[in-house]
């Protein structure tokens, strides 16, 4: 019955993709939490807002719902987002375990779309995982190469942006592929955690 979950998550997902994060979050508030796809999208939005604790809560709830009829890609995404949320929370062992679980599901079919759709945070988490040791080194290398092939196509000053990013927003954006947490980014830029979260919210909106 995963099609119902995909349907319920479809509209808020489209809203989030076009930058209407607040509207997407409001729609999700009204949705039942009994769908894997809904919890996955909640986790993704929470990470975008810099709320790793809420993201981990959503992934934990979603993972409990994963079953034999669950959408394959949603299960991969949940484990990936769980790993990234736990990485932000400095739960290193748990983060590695969740990322390995996502890779175990994706590697046999070389399933890359979910990782690429999550963006630079996924690349940073995978690069760190390789340094620490992974059973899926060759597949991770494929994923990182795919990220790097896409990177030149992304311009920070792309003319399609209706509102150009400010210098401070560009500074925050450049740290996103790094291994730094939001708090550490704030330390690097001499701004508060709340300021970093505010910039991230504006970046995703734009």
mmCIF file of C-alpha atoms in Angstrom:
data_model
loop_
_atom_site.group_PDB
_atom_site.id
_atom_site.type_symbol
_atom_site.label_atom_id
_atom_site.label_comp_id
_atom_site.label_asym_id
_atom_site.label_seq_id
_atom_site.Cartn_x
_atom_site.Cartn_y
_atom_site.Cartn_z
ATOM 1 C CA UNK A 1 0.000 0.000 0.000
ATOM 2 C CA UNK A 2 2.984 2.275 -0.450
ATOM 3 C CA UNK A 3 1.218 4.087 -3.311
ATOM 4 C CA UNK A 4 -1.051 5.766 -0.764
ATOM 5 C CA UNK A 5 1.990 6.962 1.158
ATOM 6 C CA UNK A 6 3.569 8.301 -2.026
ATOM 7 C CA UNK A 7 0.325 10.094 -2.880
ATOM 8 C CA UNK A 8 0.087 11.708 0.556
ATOM 9 C CA UNK A 9 3.686 12.900 0.388
ATOM 10 C CA UNK A 10 3.534 14.063 -3.242
ATOM 11 C CA UNK A 11 2.074 17.556 -2.841
ATOM 12 C CA UNK A 12 4.163 18.626 0.179
ATOM 13 C CA UNK A 13 7.225 17.217 -1.571
ATOM 14 C CA UNK A 14 6.548 19.352 -4.650
ATOM 15 C CA UNK A 15 6.017 22.407 -2.441
ATOM 16 C CA UNK A 16 9.341 21.791 -0.726
ATOM 17 C CA UNK A 17 11.099 21.346 -4.065
ATOM 18 C CA UNK A 18 9.961 24.781 -5.223
ATOM 19 C CA UNK A 19 11.011 26.372 -1.936
ATOM 20 C CA UNK A 20 7.677 26.602 -0.092
ATOM 21 C CA UNK A 21 9.098 24.801 2.923
ATOM 22 C CA UNK A 22 6.724 26.324 5.489
ATOM 23 C CA UNK A 23 3.653 25.377 3.435
ATOM 24 C CA UNK A 24 5.005 21.862 2.930
ATOM 25 C CA UNK A 25 5.620 21.494 6.663
ATOM 26 C CA UNK A 26 2.096 22.730 7.410
ATOM 27 C CA UNK A 27 0.621 20.121 5.067
ATOM 28 C CA UNK A 28 2.665 17.383 6.708
ATOM 29 C CA UNK A 29 1.371 18.413 10.125
ATOM 30 C CA UNK A 30 -2.111 17.447 8.967
ATOM 31 C CA UNK A 31 -0.950 14.129 7.525
ATOM 32 C CA UNK A 32 -1.021 10.809 9.322
ATOM 33 C CA UNK A 33 2.353 9.642 10.559
ATOM 34 C CA UNK A 34 1.575 6.069 9.554
ATOM 35 C CA UNK A 35 3.233 6.314 6.132
ATOM 36 C CA UNK A 36 6.918 5.720 5.451
ATOM 37 C CA UNK A 37 7.018 8.403 2.749
ATOM 38 C CA UNK A 38 5.455 11.041 5.013
ATOM 39 C CA UNK A 39 7.988 10.388 7.778
ATOM 40 C CA UNK A 40 10.821 10.444 5.259
ATOM 41 C CA UNK A 41 9.742 13.841 3.959
ATOM 42 C CA UNK A 42 9.350 15.131 7.527
ATOM 43 C CA UNK A 43 12.933 14.081 8.225
ATOM 44 C CA UNK A 44 14.204 15.740 5.055
ATOM 45 C CA UNK A 45 12.490 19.035 5.875
ATOM 46 C CA UNK A 46 13.714 18.916 9.470
ATOM 47 C CA UNK A 47 17.299 18.469 8.272
ATOM 48 C CA UNK A 48 16.850 21.355 5.850
ATOM 49 C CA UNK A 49 15.731 23.469 8.820
ATOM 50 C CA UNK A 50 18.767 22.369 10.819
ATOM 51 C CA UNK A 51 16.691 20.380 13.323
ATOM 52 C CA UNK A 52 18.560 17.075 13.503
ATOM 53 C CA UNK A 53 16.674 15.952 16.617
ATOM 54 C CA UNK A 54 13.306 16.243 14.858
ATOM 55 C CA UNK A 55 14.765 14.526 11.788
ATOM 56 C CA UNK A 56 15.946 11.607 13.874
ATOM 57 C CA UNK A 57 12.509 11.325 15.487
ATOM 58 C CA UNK A 58 10.883 11.168 12.058
ATOM 59 C CA UNK A 59 13.328 8.578 10.717
ATOM 60 C CA UNK A 60 12.924 6.384 13.788
ATOM 61 C CA UNK A 61 9.138 6.492 13.387
ATOM 62 C CA UNK A 62 9.431 5.792 9.656
ATOM 63 C CA UNK A 63 11.867 2.904 10.047
ATOM 64 C CA UNK A 64 9.395 1.173 12.383
ATOM 65 C CA UNK A 65 6.853 1.305 9.538
ATOM 66 C CA UNK A 66 9.118 -0.243 6.880
ATOM 67 C CA UNK A 67 7.825 -3.618 5.773
ATOM 68 C CA UNK A 68 7.864 -5.965 2.777
ATOM 69 C CA UNK A 69 5.339 -3.829 0.888
ATOM 70 C CA UNK A 70 7.116 -0.539 1.575
ATOM 71 C CA UNK A 71 8.511 1.541 -1.267
ATOM 72 C CA UNK A 72 12.115 0.454 -1.915
ATOM 73 C CA UNK A 73 13.469 3.965 -2.389
ATOM 74 C CA UNK A 74 11.670 5.300 0.704
ATOM 75 C CA UNK A 75 13.353 2.674 2.881
ATOM 76 C CA UNK A 76 16.773 3.612 1.494
ATOM 77 C CA UNK A 77 16.040 7.293 2.025
ATOM 78 C CA UNK A 78 14.943 6.757 5.636
ATOM 79 C CA UNK A 79 18.159 4.952 6.567
ATOM 80 C CA UNK A 80 20.217 7.585 4.736
ATOM 81 C CA UNK A 81 18.451 10.482 6.460
ATOM 82 C CA UNK A 82 18.732 8.692 9.789
ATOM 83 C CA UNK A 83 22.476 8.396 9.275
ATOM 84 C CA UNK A 84 22.790 12.077 8.383
ATOM 85 C CA UNK A 85 20.651 13.191 11.340
ATOM 86 C CA UNK A 86 22.697 11.103 13.751
ATOM 87 C CA UNK A 87 25.882 12.482 12.191
ATOM 88 C CA UNK A 88 24.664 16.010 12.990
ATOM 89 C CA UNK A 89 23.958 14.847 16.544
ATOM 90 C CA UNK A 90 27.456 13.326 16.768
ATOM 91 C CA UNK A 91 26.108 9.814 17.253
ATOM 92 C CA UNK A 92 28.965 8.422 15.205
ATOM 93 C CA UNK A 93 28.459 4.678 15.622
ATOM 94 C CA UNK A 94 24.711 4.896 15.013
ATOM 95 C CA UNK A 95 25.264 7.168 12.009
ATOM 96 C CA UNK A 96 27.682 4.708 10.420
ATOM 97 C CA UNK A 97 25.276 1.811 11.045
ATOM 98 C CA UNK A 98 22.370 3.632 9.396
ATOM 99 C CA UNK A 99 24.436 4.737 6.392
ATOM 100 C CA UNK A 100 25.701 1.184 5.957
ATOM 101 C CA UNK A 101 22.104 -0.051 6.048
ATOM 102 C CA UNK A 102 21.135 2.411 3.298
ATOM 103 C CA UNK A 103 24.106 1.297 1.209
ATOM 104 C CA UNK A 104 23.292 -2.389 1.783
ATOM 105 C CA UNK A 105 19.835 -1.819 0.304
ATOM 106 C CA UNK A 106 21.033 0.326 -2.599
ATOM 107 C CA UNK A 107 24.326 -1.285 -3.641
ATOM 108 C CA UNK A 108 23.041 -4.533 -5.229
ATOM 109 C CA UNK A 109 21.131 -2.556 -7.878
ATOM 110 C CA UNK A 110 23.537 0.421 -7.896
ATOM 111 C CA UNK A 111 20.597 2.586 -6.838
ATOM 112 C CA UNK A 112 21.914 6.149 -6.761
ATOM 113 C CA UNK A 113 18.920 8.461 -7.233
ATOM 114 C CA UNK A 114 17.968 8.731 -3.552
ATOM 115 C CA UNK A 115 21.489 9.680 -2.481
ATOM 116 C CA UNK A 116 21.805 12.313 -5.208
ATOM 117 C CA UNK A 117 18.396 13.801 -4.412
ATOM 118 C CA UNK A 118 19.378 14.387 -0.772
ATOM 119 C CA UNK A 119 22.251 16.549 -1.956
ATOM 120 C CA UNK A 120 25.638 17.671 -0.582
ATOM 121 C CA UNK A 121 24.947 16.486 2.964
ATOM 122 C CA UNK A 122 24.740 12.917 1.641
ATOM 123 C CA UNK A 123 28.062 13.312 -0.179
ATOM 124 C CA UNK A 124 29.761 14.662 2.951
ATOM 125 C CA UNK A 125 28.399 11.802 5.042
ATOM 126 C CA UNK A 126 29.564 9.206 2.516
ATOM 127 C CA UNK A 127 33.054 10.681 2.230
ATOM 128 C CA UNK A 128 33.382 10.565 6.010
ATOM 129 C CA UNK A 129 32.131 6.972 6.009
ATOM 130 C CA UNK A 130 34.861 5.944 3.559
ATOM 131 C CA UNK A 131 37.494 7.452 5.855
ATOM 132 C CA UNK A 132 36.124 5.484 8.787
ATOM 133 C CA UNK A 133 35.679 2.266 6.813
ATOM 134 C CA UNK A 134 32.765 0.804 4.875
ATOM 135 C CA UNK A 135 31.860 -2.517 3.317
ATOM 136 C CA UNK A 136 30.644 -0.657 0.208
ATOM 137 C CA UNK A 137 33.702 1.357 -0.768
ATOM 138 C CA UNK A 138 33.337 0.837 -4.531
ATOM 139 C CA UNK A 139 29.648 1.794 -4.529
ATOM 140 C CA UNK A 140 30.380 4.873 -2.403
ATOM 141 C CA UNK A 141 33.065 5.817 -4.932
ATOM 142 C CA UNK A 142 30.402 5.590 -7.660
ATOM 143 C CA UNK A 143 28.099 7.847 -5.669
ATOM 144 C CA UNK A 144 30.772 10.451 -4.923
ATOM 145 C CA UNK A 145 31.771 10.478 -8.597
ATOM 146 C CA UNK A 146 28.116 11.009 -9.540
ATOM 147 C CA UNK A 147 27.895 13.920 -7.101
ATOM 148 C CA UNK A 148 31.059 15.442 -8.552
ATOM 149 C CA UNK A 149 29.813 15.086 -12.128
ATOM 150 C CA UNK A 150 26.716 17.036 -11.156
ATOM 151 C CA UNK A 151 28.563 19.752 -9.234
ATOM 152 C CA UNK A 152 29.794 21.816 -12.223
ATOM 153 C CA UNK A 153 26.191 22.149 -13.418
ATOM 154 C CA UNK A 154 25.245 24.032 -10.234
ATOM 155 C CA UNK A 155 26.054 27.719 -10.214
ATOM 156 C CA UNK A 156 25.755 29.753 -7.033
ATOM 157 C CA UNK A 157 24.773 32.762 -9.129
ATOM 158 C CA UNK A 158 22.475 30.994 -11.581
ATOM 159 C CA UNK A 159 20.303 33.572 -13.377
ATOM 160 C CA UNK A 160 17.151 31.514 -12.711
ATOM 161 C CA UNK A 161 17.290 32.477 -9.041
ATOM 162 C CA UNK A 162 14.524 34.995 -8.459
ATOM 163 C CA UNK A 163 16.388 36.315 -5.435
ATOM 164 C CA UNK A 164 20.195 36.170 -5.508
ATOM 165 C CA UNK A 165 21.913 34.762 -2.445
ATOM 166 C CA UNK A 166 23.555 37.280 -0.141
ATOM 167 C CA UNK A 167 27.277 37.103 0.580
ATOM 168 C CA UNK A 168 26.594 35.622 4.027
ATOM 169 C CA UNK A 169 24.201 33.038 2.564
ATOM 170 C CA UNK A 170 26.854 32.076 0.014
ATOM 171 C CA UNK A 171 29.341 31.690 2.866
ATOM 172 C CA UNK A 172 26.987 29.304 4.672
ATOM 173 C CA UNK A 173 26.232 27.436 1.435
ATOM 174 C CA UNK A 174 29.917 26.733 0.822
ATOM 175 C CA UNK A 175 30.151 24.911 4.157
ATOM 176 C CA UNK A 176 27.241 22.533 3.450
ATOM 177 C CA UNK A 177 29.326 19.836 1.681
ATOM 178 C CA UNK A 178 31.763 19.826 4.615
ATOM 179 C CA UNK A 179 31.663 17.607 7.682
ATOM 180 C CA UNK A 180 30.839 20.546 9.936
ATOM 181 C CA UNK A 181 27.618 20.674 11.943
ATOM 182 C CA UNK A 182 25.442 23.781 11.848
ATOM 183 C CA UNK A 183 26.922 24.870 15.176
ATOM 184 C CA UNK A 184 30.463 24.439 13.837
ATOM 185 C CA UNK A 185 29.586 26.433 10.706
ATOM 186 C CA UNK A 186 28.391 29.200 13.013
ATOM 187 C CA UNK A 187 31.682 29.076 14.906
ATOM 188 C CA UNK A 188 33.619 29.343 11.642
ATOM 189 C CA UNK A 189 31.583 32.371 10.547
ATOM 190 C CA UNK A 190 31.370 33.922 14.046
ATOM 191 C CA UNK A 191 27.567 33.814 14.080
ATOM 192 C CA UNK A 192 25.041 32.014 16.299
ATOM 193 C CA UNK A 193 23.445 28.642 15.587
ATOM 194 C CA UNK A 194 20.079 30.365 15.117
ATOM 195 C CA UNK A 195 21.616 32.683 12.515
ATOM 196 C CA UNK A 196 22.978 29.698 10.584
ATOM 197 C CA UNK A 197 19.532 28.038 10.703
ATOM 198 C CA UNK A 198 17.920 31.264 9.491
ATOM 199 C CA UNK A 199 20.360 31.494 6.563
ATOM 200 C CA UNK A 200 19.743 27.842 5.659
ATOM 201 C CA UNK A 201 15.995 28.399 5.655
ATOM 202 C CA UNK A 202 16.409 31.368 3.312
ATOM 203 C CA UNK A 203 18.806 29.450 1.052
ATOM 204 C CA UNK A 204 16.357 26.553 0.624
ATOM 205 C CA UNK A 205 13.501 28.996 0.021
ATOM 206 C CA UNK A 206 15.442 30.779 -2.721
#
